[in-house]
XYZ file of C-alpha atoms in Angstrom:
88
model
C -71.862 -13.416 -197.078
C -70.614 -10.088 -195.618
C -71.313 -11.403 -192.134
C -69.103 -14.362 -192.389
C -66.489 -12.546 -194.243
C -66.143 -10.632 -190.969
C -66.105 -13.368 -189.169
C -63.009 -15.797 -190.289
C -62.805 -17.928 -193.204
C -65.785 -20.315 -195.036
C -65.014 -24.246 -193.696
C -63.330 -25.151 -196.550
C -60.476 -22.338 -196.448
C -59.729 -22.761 -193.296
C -55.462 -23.457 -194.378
C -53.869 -22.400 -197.296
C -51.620 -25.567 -197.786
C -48.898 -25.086 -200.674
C -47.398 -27.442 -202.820
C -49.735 -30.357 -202.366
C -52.583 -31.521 -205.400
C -55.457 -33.364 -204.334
C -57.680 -34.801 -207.325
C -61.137 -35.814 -207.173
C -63.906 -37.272 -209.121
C -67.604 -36.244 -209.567
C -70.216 -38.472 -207.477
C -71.829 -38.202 -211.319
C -68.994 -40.147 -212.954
C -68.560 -42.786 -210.336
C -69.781 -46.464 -210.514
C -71.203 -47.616 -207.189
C -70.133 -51.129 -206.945
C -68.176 -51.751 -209.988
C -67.068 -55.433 -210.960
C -68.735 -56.510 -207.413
C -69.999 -60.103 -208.554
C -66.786 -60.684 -210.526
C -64.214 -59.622 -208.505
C -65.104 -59.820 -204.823
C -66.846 -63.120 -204.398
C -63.897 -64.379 -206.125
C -61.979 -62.665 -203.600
C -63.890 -63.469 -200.259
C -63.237 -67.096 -201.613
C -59.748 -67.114 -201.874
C -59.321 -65.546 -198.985
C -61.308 -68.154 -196.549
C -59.973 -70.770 -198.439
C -56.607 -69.722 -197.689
C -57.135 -69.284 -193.618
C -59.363 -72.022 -193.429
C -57.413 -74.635 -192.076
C -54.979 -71.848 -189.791
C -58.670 -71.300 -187.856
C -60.679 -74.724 -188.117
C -58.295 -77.071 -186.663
C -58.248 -75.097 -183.245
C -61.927 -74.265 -183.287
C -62.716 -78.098 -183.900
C -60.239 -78.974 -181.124
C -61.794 -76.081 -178.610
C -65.454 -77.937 -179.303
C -63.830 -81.794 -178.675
C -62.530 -80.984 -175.384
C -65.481 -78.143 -174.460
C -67.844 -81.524 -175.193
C -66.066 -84.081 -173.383
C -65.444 -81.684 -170.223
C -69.272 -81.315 -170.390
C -69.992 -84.826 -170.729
C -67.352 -86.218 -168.134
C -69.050 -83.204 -165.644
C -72.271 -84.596 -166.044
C -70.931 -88.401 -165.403
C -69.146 -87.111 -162.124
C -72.325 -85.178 -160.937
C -74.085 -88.834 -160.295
C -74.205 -90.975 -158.097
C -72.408 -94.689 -158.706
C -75.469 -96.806 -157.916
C -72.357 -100.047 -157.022
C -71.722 -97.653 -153.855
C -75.092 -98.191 -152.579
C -75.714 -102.287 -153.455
C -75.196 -103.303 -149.939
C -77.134 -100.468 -148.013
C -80.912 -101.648 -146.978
């Protein structure tokens, strides 16, 4: 500990900040995931519920006209066999 003492100041003193009180609890006291099943389910429901229909609606639209433009490219790529009825 002399060594560093020489050096500069540990990590953790790097500042001395005044008139500020930081409060922390143990890792020992701490719950990991407290009231997980009854709160946050709950939660992640509510909240796609309630921006469900601001993001379906477009998405559904997007896929309509992505499949028709597909479909009517596919159509357009053939050939109309009534071009060809009188060529022999």
């Amino acid at each position: 500990r002399a060594d560093t003492a020489a050096m500069g100041k540990h990590f953790g003193n790097l500042a001395r900040v005044r008139h500020v009180i930081s409060y922390s609890l143990s890792p020992f006291e701490q719950q990991a995931f407290p009231n997980v099943l009854s709160h946050s389910v709950p939660n992640v429901a509510r909240r796609f519920a309630s921006q469900v229909l601001k993001v379906v609606p477009p998405l559904a639209l997007g896929y309509l006209i992505y499949s028709w433009g597909t479909q009517e490219f596919e159509r357009l790529k053939r050939k109309n066999p009534a071009d060809y009825e009188c060529d022999q």
